[in-house]
Amino acid sequence: MPPLDDLLASGFFGEIDPPQRLLMGPGPVNAHPRVLRAMSADLLGQFDPEMTGYMNQVMALYRPIFGTQNPWTMLIDGTARAGIEAALVSLVAPGDTVLVVNFGRFGLLLTEILGRIGARIETVEAPWGEVVPMDAIAAAIERVQPSVVATIHGDTSTTMAQPLDGLGALCAAAGALLYVDATATIGGMELAADRWGADIVTGGLQKCLGGPSGSAPITISDPAAALIQGRKHVEAGIRRDDISDGAGPRIGSNYFDLAMIMDYWSDKRLNHHTEATSMLYAARECARIMLGEGLEARYARHEAAGRAMTAGLRAMGLTIFGDDAHRMTNVTGVFIPQGVDGERVRTMMRNAFEIEIGTAFGPLQGRIWRIGAMGYNAMQHKVLITLGALEACLRQEGFALPAGEAVRVAMEAWDA
Ligand SMILES: *Cc1c(COP(=O)(O)O)cnc(C)c1O
């Protein structure tokens, strides 16, 4: 690379002006323009009454989105993984037994984080493309007697959505708390933290909520909050006098210590981090847009998009990946047909049409594409444009398919 001064003089570092790509992968997706506008609003001090007022509004706005009455519903600053890590490091002490319901890459991520915490990890698994049957989870809970059960709701790596009704009751009967990573479904498929009996559910903005990555909404049940607040924590060598002594081991992270973050979001407003103001504006606008649309309408729109995408892909003669009965509505896995170079098609989609579709990980790498329709992109015209472009690219690659069928069938399926 030439010297920095030369690059600066030549105007190499121009103003940010990214191409207008249509992001139809498994996330991130294009943010709603209203969210981008909210993010450009002026900043406030972190204890300004206007700012703490916005924080309280965010708590209220995210309760219906999580399907909960939990008072402790707030944001963790960081991407969705920050929410996952805050939940696990705060709930789980070294040596605790945790049962991970594992059916894809994000189940593996849970085990990776739990390993660092020093938990005793047990898993109950399903092959990629399937979900774990509830009776298998029940048997595993019985066998390993976990203190926490951790699962993914929708795992974008496999496009499967794990049914969660009844799981909380199984956990409660066994004295375990339930953690759910709902990053890929929040805003697109129904979340029902209270009905599921989930103790902590976390998400992110960059999928069906139609925002940028960088904020992780979280909800915490009363029993989980009591456990977390009972654990000792120490800041700057001074034991906080509102925390009882002699409780469980202290939480092994300062930034992700939920007890401290709760103190910051409570009326006490104890200083922890500096709330990421622009991200809070974004999260607030994502929620306002969602509740303005209505939860039912929002979920129906994602369902229509998934239905149309799936029907259109099938009309091209392609095969859809995974168990039909447990598919996420907002991302579809489709096999790359024989003789077609999957990466060449993705490059052509990007170069000729400014459309991004997703590749895949692990055992599915090179075998499927993942095509999403989430949040601001779960719209009929974006699904149809994507299908039309994919058809053109496949024809360029010499794949024979019935011309125009995908878009026609998808239009019908949208309204079905
Ligand atoms: C996309 C996704 C994440 C992403 O986490 P980031 O830290 O925001 O990249 C986590 N969990 C699941 C299930 C996801 O689909």
XYZ file of C-alpha atoms and ligand atoms in Angstrom:
431
model
C 0.000 0.000 0.000
C 1.340 3.523 -0.825
C 2.261 5.866 2.078
C -0.704 7.247 4.003
C 0.088 10.859 3.083
C -0.059 9.996 -0.628
C -3.374 8.214 -0.157
C -4.814 11.183 1.754
C -3.607 13.615 -0.925
C -5.081 11.507 -3.719
C -8.510 11.439 -2.117
C -8.382 7.660 -1.634
C -10.238 7.982 1.674
C -13.442 9.433 0.268
C -16.571 10.168 2.244
C -18.421 6.961 3.154
C -20.679 6.204 0.205
C -21.423 2.479 0.123
C -23.232 0.878 -2.806
C -26.974 0.409 -2.313
C -26.934 -3.327 -1.825
C -30.061 -5.301 -1.143
C -29.116 -7.573 1.761
C -31.093 -10.808 1.339
C -28.825 -13.081 3.356
C -29.255 -14.445 6.898
C -28.512 -11.009 8.400
C -27.504 -8.278 8.675
C -30.174 -6.713 6.482
C -30.817 -3.149 5.342
C -31.922 -0.953 8.221
C -35.248 0.842 7.980
C -34.565 4.465 6.889
C -36.426 5.711 9.970
C -33.904 3.851 12.140
C -30.981 5.446 10.308
C -32.574 8.862 10.778
C -33.115 8.238 14.493
C -29.423 7.386 14.827
C -28.385 10.777 13.536
C -30.248 12.600 16.338
C -28.220 14.714 18.772
C -26.489 13.044 21.719
C -27.395 13.398 25.405
C -25.492 12.928 28.649
C -26.058 9.490 30.128
C -27.882 10.767 33.219
C -29.811 13.527 31.440
C -33.484 13.121 32.354
C -34.341 13.041 28.627
C -31.883 10.170 28.167
C -33.050 8.147 31.170
C -36.591 8.822 29.956
C -35.704 7.239 26.608
C -34.168 4.288 28.480
C -37.434 3.768 30.355
C -39.370 4.001 27.077
C -37.152 1.320 25.558
C -37.921 -0.968 28.522
C -41.650 -0.502 27.920
C -41.421 -0.895 24.127
C -39.513 -4.195 24.247
C -41.853 -6.007 26.682
C -44.529 -6.784 24.059
C -41.820 -7.637 21.519
C -40.450 -10.311 23.887
C -43.972 -11.365 24.938
C -43.298 -10.589 28.587
C -44.274 -8.548 31.616
C -40.715 -8.756 33.015
C -39.743 -5.411 34.582
C -36.117 -6.182 33.645
C -36.297 -5.668 29.891
C -33.510 -3.488 28.499
C -30.502 -3.317 26.162
C -26.990 -4.709 26.362
C -24.508 -2.572 24.422
C -22.812 -4.729 21.813
C -23.894 -7.097 19.073
C -26.256 -9.995 19.769
C -23.343 -12.019 21.114
C -22.985 -9.446 23.909
C -26.508 -10.315 25.043
C -25.725 -14.038 24.919
C -22.519 -13.598 26.883
C -24.111 -11.289 29.483
C -26.896 -13.812 30.066
C -24.615 -16.826 30.391
C -21.815 -15.245 32.420
C -24.370 -13.786 34.831
C -26.529 -16.917 35.203
C -23.862 -19.609 35.239
C -21.096 -20.039 37.820
C -18.010 -22.203 37.241
C -18.911 -25.832 37.867
C -22.654 -25.373 37.225
C -24.215 -27.951 34.930
C -25.764 -26.456 31.798
C -27.769 -28.384 29.219
C -27.384 -26.945 25.704
C -30.058 -27.746 23.139
C -27.843 -27.880 20.079
C -29.087 -28.009 16.488
C -26.668 -25.712 14.642
C -23.773 -23.311 14.742
C -25.259 -21.041 17.373
C -25.785 -23.966 19.746
C -22.061 -24.554 19.364
C -21.465 -20.892 20.230
C -23.347 -21.394 23.512
C -21.082 -24.326 24.396
C -18.014 -22.273 23.478
C -19.010 -19.429 25.818
C -20.017 -21.854 28.584
C -16.655 -23.585 28.273
C -14.880 -20.312 29.030
C -17.104 -19.801 32.075
C -16.059 -23.217 33.344
C -19.527 -24.757 33.264
C -20.096 -28.502 33.079
C -21.604 -28.705 29.607
C -24.106 -31.355 28.560
C -25.813 -31.307 25.179
C -28.908 -32.727 23.570
C -28.581 -32.558 19.810
C -30.332 -32.820 16.480
C -28.703 -33.164 13.055
C -28.417 -29.880 11.116
C -31.771 -29.290 9.407
C -33.864 -30.712 12.247
C -34.959 -29.556 15.709
C -34.601 -31.392 19.018
C -37.793 -33.265 20.023
C -39.267 -32.048 23.325
C -39.222 -35.548 24.845
C -35.480 -35.811 24.129
C -34.949 -32.499 25.966
C -37.128 -33.725 28.857
C -35.099 -36.940 29.126
C -31.828 -34.989 29.060
C -33.018 -32.636 31.818
C -33.972 -35.663 33.907
C -30.580 -37.273 33.287
C -28.188 -34.328 33.825
C -30.146 -32.214 36.376
C -28.907 -28.887 34.961
C -29.132 -25.567 36.752
C -29.577 -23.840 33.373
C -30.956 -25.020 30.032
C -29.733 -22.947 27.070
C -31.161 -23.007 23.569
C -31.475 -21.100 20.323
C -34.942 -20.152 19.046
C -34.166 -19.794 15.336
C -30.718 -20.946 14.228
C -29.889 -19.157 10.977
C -27.079 -21.619 10.261
C -29.681 -24.337 9.619
C -32.844 -22.182 9.157
C -34.645 -24.251 11.817
C -36.904 -22.844 14.576
C -36.946 -24.865 17.792
C -40.468 -25.147 19.315
C -40.307 -23.740 22.854
C -43.850 -24.029 24.235
C -43.692 -26.174 27.351
C -39.918 -26.053 27.746
C -40.012 -23.515 30.586
C -42.400 -25.737 32.571
C -40.033 -28.705 32.149
C -37.134 -26.554 33.358
C -39.060 -25.111 36.304
C -40.129 -28.582 37.427
C -36.449 -29.579 37.462
C -35.327 -26.391 39.220
C -33.482 -25.128 36.136
C -33.577 -21.695 34.519
C -34.118 -21.379 30.755
C -32.037 -19.159 28.462
C -33.105 -18.532 24.834
C -31.099 -16.824 22.054
C -33.783 -15.285 19.844
C -31.474 -13.045 17.798
C -32.612 -14.390 14.454
C -36.348 -14.415 15.209
C -36.991 -11.282 17.303
C -39.221 -9.015 15.251
C -40.042 -11.709 12.682
C -41.464 -14.716 14.516
C -43.519 -14.648 17.701
C -41.485 -14.456 20.899
C -43.416 -15.523 24.007
C -40.941 -15.314 26.880
C -43.689 -15.555 29.525
C -45.701 -18.316 27.841
C -42.529 -20.312 27.111
C -41.429 -19.820 30.718
C -38.059 -18.527 29.528
C -35.945 -16.784 32.178
C -33.661 -14.822 29.884
C -34.239 -14.127 26.205
C -31.813 -12.043 24.141
C -31.833 -10.630 20.613
C -30.158 -8.236 18.223
C -31.346 -5.502 15.880
C -29.797 -6.550 12.582
C -32.186 -9.276 11.554
C -35.969 -9.016 11.703
C -35.966 -5.788 13.751
C -34.507 -3.961 10.751
C -31.742 -2.065 12.528
C -27.935 -2.131 12.491
C -25.989 -4.590 14.627
C -24.676 -3.204 17.901
C -27.460 -3.426 20.474
C -28.807 -6.547 22.152
C -32.305 -6.363 23.679
C -32.688 -8.632 26.714
C -35.475 -9.652 29.079
C -34.903 -11.219 32.514
C -37.514 -13.024 34.642
C -37.901 -12.321 38.369
C -36.295 -15.646 39.420
C -33.315 -15.032 37.118
C -33.001 -11.450 38.373
C -33.026 -12.683 41.991
C -30.277 -15.212 41.268
C -28.129 -12.659 39.449
C -28.560 -9.947 42.078
C -27.681 -12.436 44.791
C -24.237 -13.024 43.360
C -21.416 -10.981 44.874
C -19.777 -8.402 42.734
C -17.031 -5.996 43.444
C -16.168 -2.824 41.622
C -12.857 -0.996 42.052
C -12.126 -2.960 45.208
C -15.226 -1.660 46.989
C -17.965 -4.162 47.770
C -21.234 -2.549 46.858
C -23.246 -2.363 50.090
C -26.531 -3.159 48.384
C -25.221 -6.621 47.530
C -25.419 -9.221 50.279
C -22.156 -10.867 51.217
C -21.520 -14.564 50.985
C -23.838 -15.276 48.047
C -22.606 -17.290 45.047
C -19.311 -16.620 43.294
C -19.021 -13.172 41.743
C -19.819 -12.712 38.094
C -16.677 -13.184 36.000
C -17.135 -10.103 33.847
C -17.511 -6.430 34.628
C -18.919 -5.256 31.295
C -21.433 -8.112 31.092
C -22.363 -8.242 34.803
C -26.144 -8.094 34.514
C -26.528 -7.118 38.181
C -24.527 -3.959 37.538
C -26.275 -3.272 34.241
C -29.634 -3.632 36.033
C -28.483 -1.099 38.628
C -27.742 1.290 35.772
C -31.161 0.759 34.170
C -32.939 1.010 37.575
C -33.994 4.229 39.281
C -30.697 4.019 41.182
C -28.880 4.850 37.913
C -25.589 3.547 39.318
C -22.832 4.298 36.855
C -21.616 1.346 34.805
C -20.866 1.897 31.115
C -21.930 4.906 29.052
C -25.131 3.816 27.341
C -24.587 3.730 23.553
C -26.890 6.639 22.843
C -27.230 6.359 19.053
C -27.809 2.606 19.330
C -30.490 3.219 21.950
C -32.186 5.615 19.523
C -31.973 2.883 16.869
C -33.399 0.200 19.151
C -36.211 2.527 20.195
C -37.113 3.306 16.577
C -36.997 -0.401 15.588
C -39.494 -1.114 18.363
C -41.724 1.848 17.498
C -41.884 0.720 13.860
C -42.667 -2.848 14.896
C -45.412 -1.957 17.370
C -46.822 0.580 14.902
C -47.138 -2.167 12.321
C -48.646 -4.558 14.882
C -47.154 -7.851 16.029
C -49.606 -10.051 14.116
C -49.188 -8.097 10.872
C -45.440 -8.155 11.275
C -45.272 -11.922 11.764
C -47.705 -12.458 8.869
C -45.496 -10.325 6.603
C -42.444 -12.455 7.409
C -44.509 -15.594 6.863
C -45.674 -14.340 3.460
C -42.095 -13.507 2.494
C -40.850 -16.960 3.515
C -43.757 -18.653 1.749
C -43.163 -16.684 -1.469
C -39.394 -17.233 -1.397
C -39.760 -20.970 -0.826
C -42.411 -21.344 -3.535
C -40.353 -19.308 -6.003
C -37.193 -21.323 -5.376
C -39.129 -24.564 -5.817
C -40.619 -23.254 -9.064
C -37.047 -22.914 -10.369
C -36.613 -26.620 -9.744
C -34.418 -26.109 -6.671
C -34.600 -28.197 -3.485
C -35.226 -26.539 -0.118
C -33.004 -27.594 2.801
C -34.271 -28.945 6.113
C -37.381 -30.103 7.919
C -40.452 -28.427 6.410
C -42.380 -28.518 9.669
C -39.879 -26.402 11.629
C -38.621 -23.877 9.146
C -37.919 -20.273 10.192
C -40.152 -17.939 8.180
C -37.468 -15.354 7.592
C -34.547 -17.311 6.127
C -34.609 -20.161 3.642
C -31.868 -22.673 2.922
C -31.733 -23.945 -0.644
C -29.412 -26.535 -2.177
C -26.962 -25.255 -4.781
C -27.852 -27.357 -7.843
C -25.425 -29.903 -9.283
C -22.879 -28.371 -11.633
C -23.451 -24.795 -10.421
C -20.645 -22.891 -8.673
C -22.375 -21.371 -5.633
C -19.787 -18.663 -5.029
C -19.810 -17.580 -8.693
C -23.572 -17.136 -8.506
C -23.270 -15.101 -5.292
C -20.634 -12.885 -6.925
C -22.810 -12.414 -10.008
C -25.812 -11.547 -7.804
C -23.696 -8.896 -6.098
C -21.970 -7.464 -9.173
C -24.867 -7.462 -11.621
C -27.816 -6.921 -9.282
C -26.359 -5.430 -6.044
C -28.042 -8.272 -4.149
C -26.384 -10.247 -1.360
C -27.472 -13.786 -0.582
C -25.851 -15.938 2.094
C -23.368 -18.734 2.010
C -23.348 -21.434 4.716
C -21.120 -22.797 7.494
C -19.669 -26.100 8.597
C -21.337 -29.189 7.142
C -23.490 -27.035 4.840
C -20.671 -24.935 3.378
C -20.736 -25.076 -0.421
C -23.968 -27.097 -0.314
C -26.655 -24.498 0.344
C -27.342 -20.809 -0.035
C -29.263 -19.040 2.701
C -31.682 -16.450 1.427
C -33.312 -14.161 3.953
C -36.275 -11.806 3.879
C -36.147 -10.023 7.212
C -37.380 -6.819 8.769
C -37.307 -3.978 6.256
C -36.501 -6.498 3.508
C -39.419 -8.863 4.160
C -41.341 -7.186 1.359
C -42.942 -8.602 -1.727
C -40.973 -6.564 -4.247
C -37.639 -7.458 -2.628
C -38.470 -11.171 -2.663
C -39.546 -10.973 -6.337
C -36.460 -8.982 -7.372
C -34.214 -11.508 -5.627
C -35.901 -14.458 -7.312
C -35.749 -12.808 -10.723
C -32.066 -12.025 -10.297
C -31.246 -15.524 -9.084
C -33.066 -16.989 -12.078
C -30.995 -14.833 -14.435
C -27.737 -15.819 -12.719
C -28.600 -19.522 -12.779
C -29.367 -19.304 -16.500
C -25.991 -17.604 -17.030
C -24.447 -20.614 -15.295
C -26.188 -22.919 -17.756
C -28.812 -24.227 -15.344
C -32.031 -24.981 -17.218
C -35.197 -23.695 -15.601
C -38.702 -22.626 -16.638
C -38.405 -18.920 -17.506
C -40.439 -16.536 -15.388
C -42.052 -19.244 -13.259
C -40.333 -18.352 -9.984
C -41.619 -14.792 -9.894
C -45.112 -15.780 -11.046
C -45.438 -18.529 -8.421
C -43.977 -16.310 -5.689
C -46.518 -13.572 -6.447
C -49.316 -16.112 -6.001
C -47.765 -17.561 -2.862
C -47.413 -14.116 -1.237
C -51.189 -13.714 -1.225
C -52.008 -17.353 -0.436
C -27.132 -13.841 13.729
C -27.179 -14.537 15.012
C -26.370 -14.117 16.073
C -25.411 -12.973 15.785
O -24.717 -12.407 16.805
P -23.909 -11.057 16.520
O -23.069 -10.919 17.704
O -24.918 -9.939 16.413
O -23.165 -11.229 15.242
C -26.490 -14.772 17.283
N -27.359 -15.803 17.430
C -28.143 -16.225 16.420
C -29.094 -17.350 16.608
C -28.061 -15.610 15.175
O -28.802 -16.022 14.148
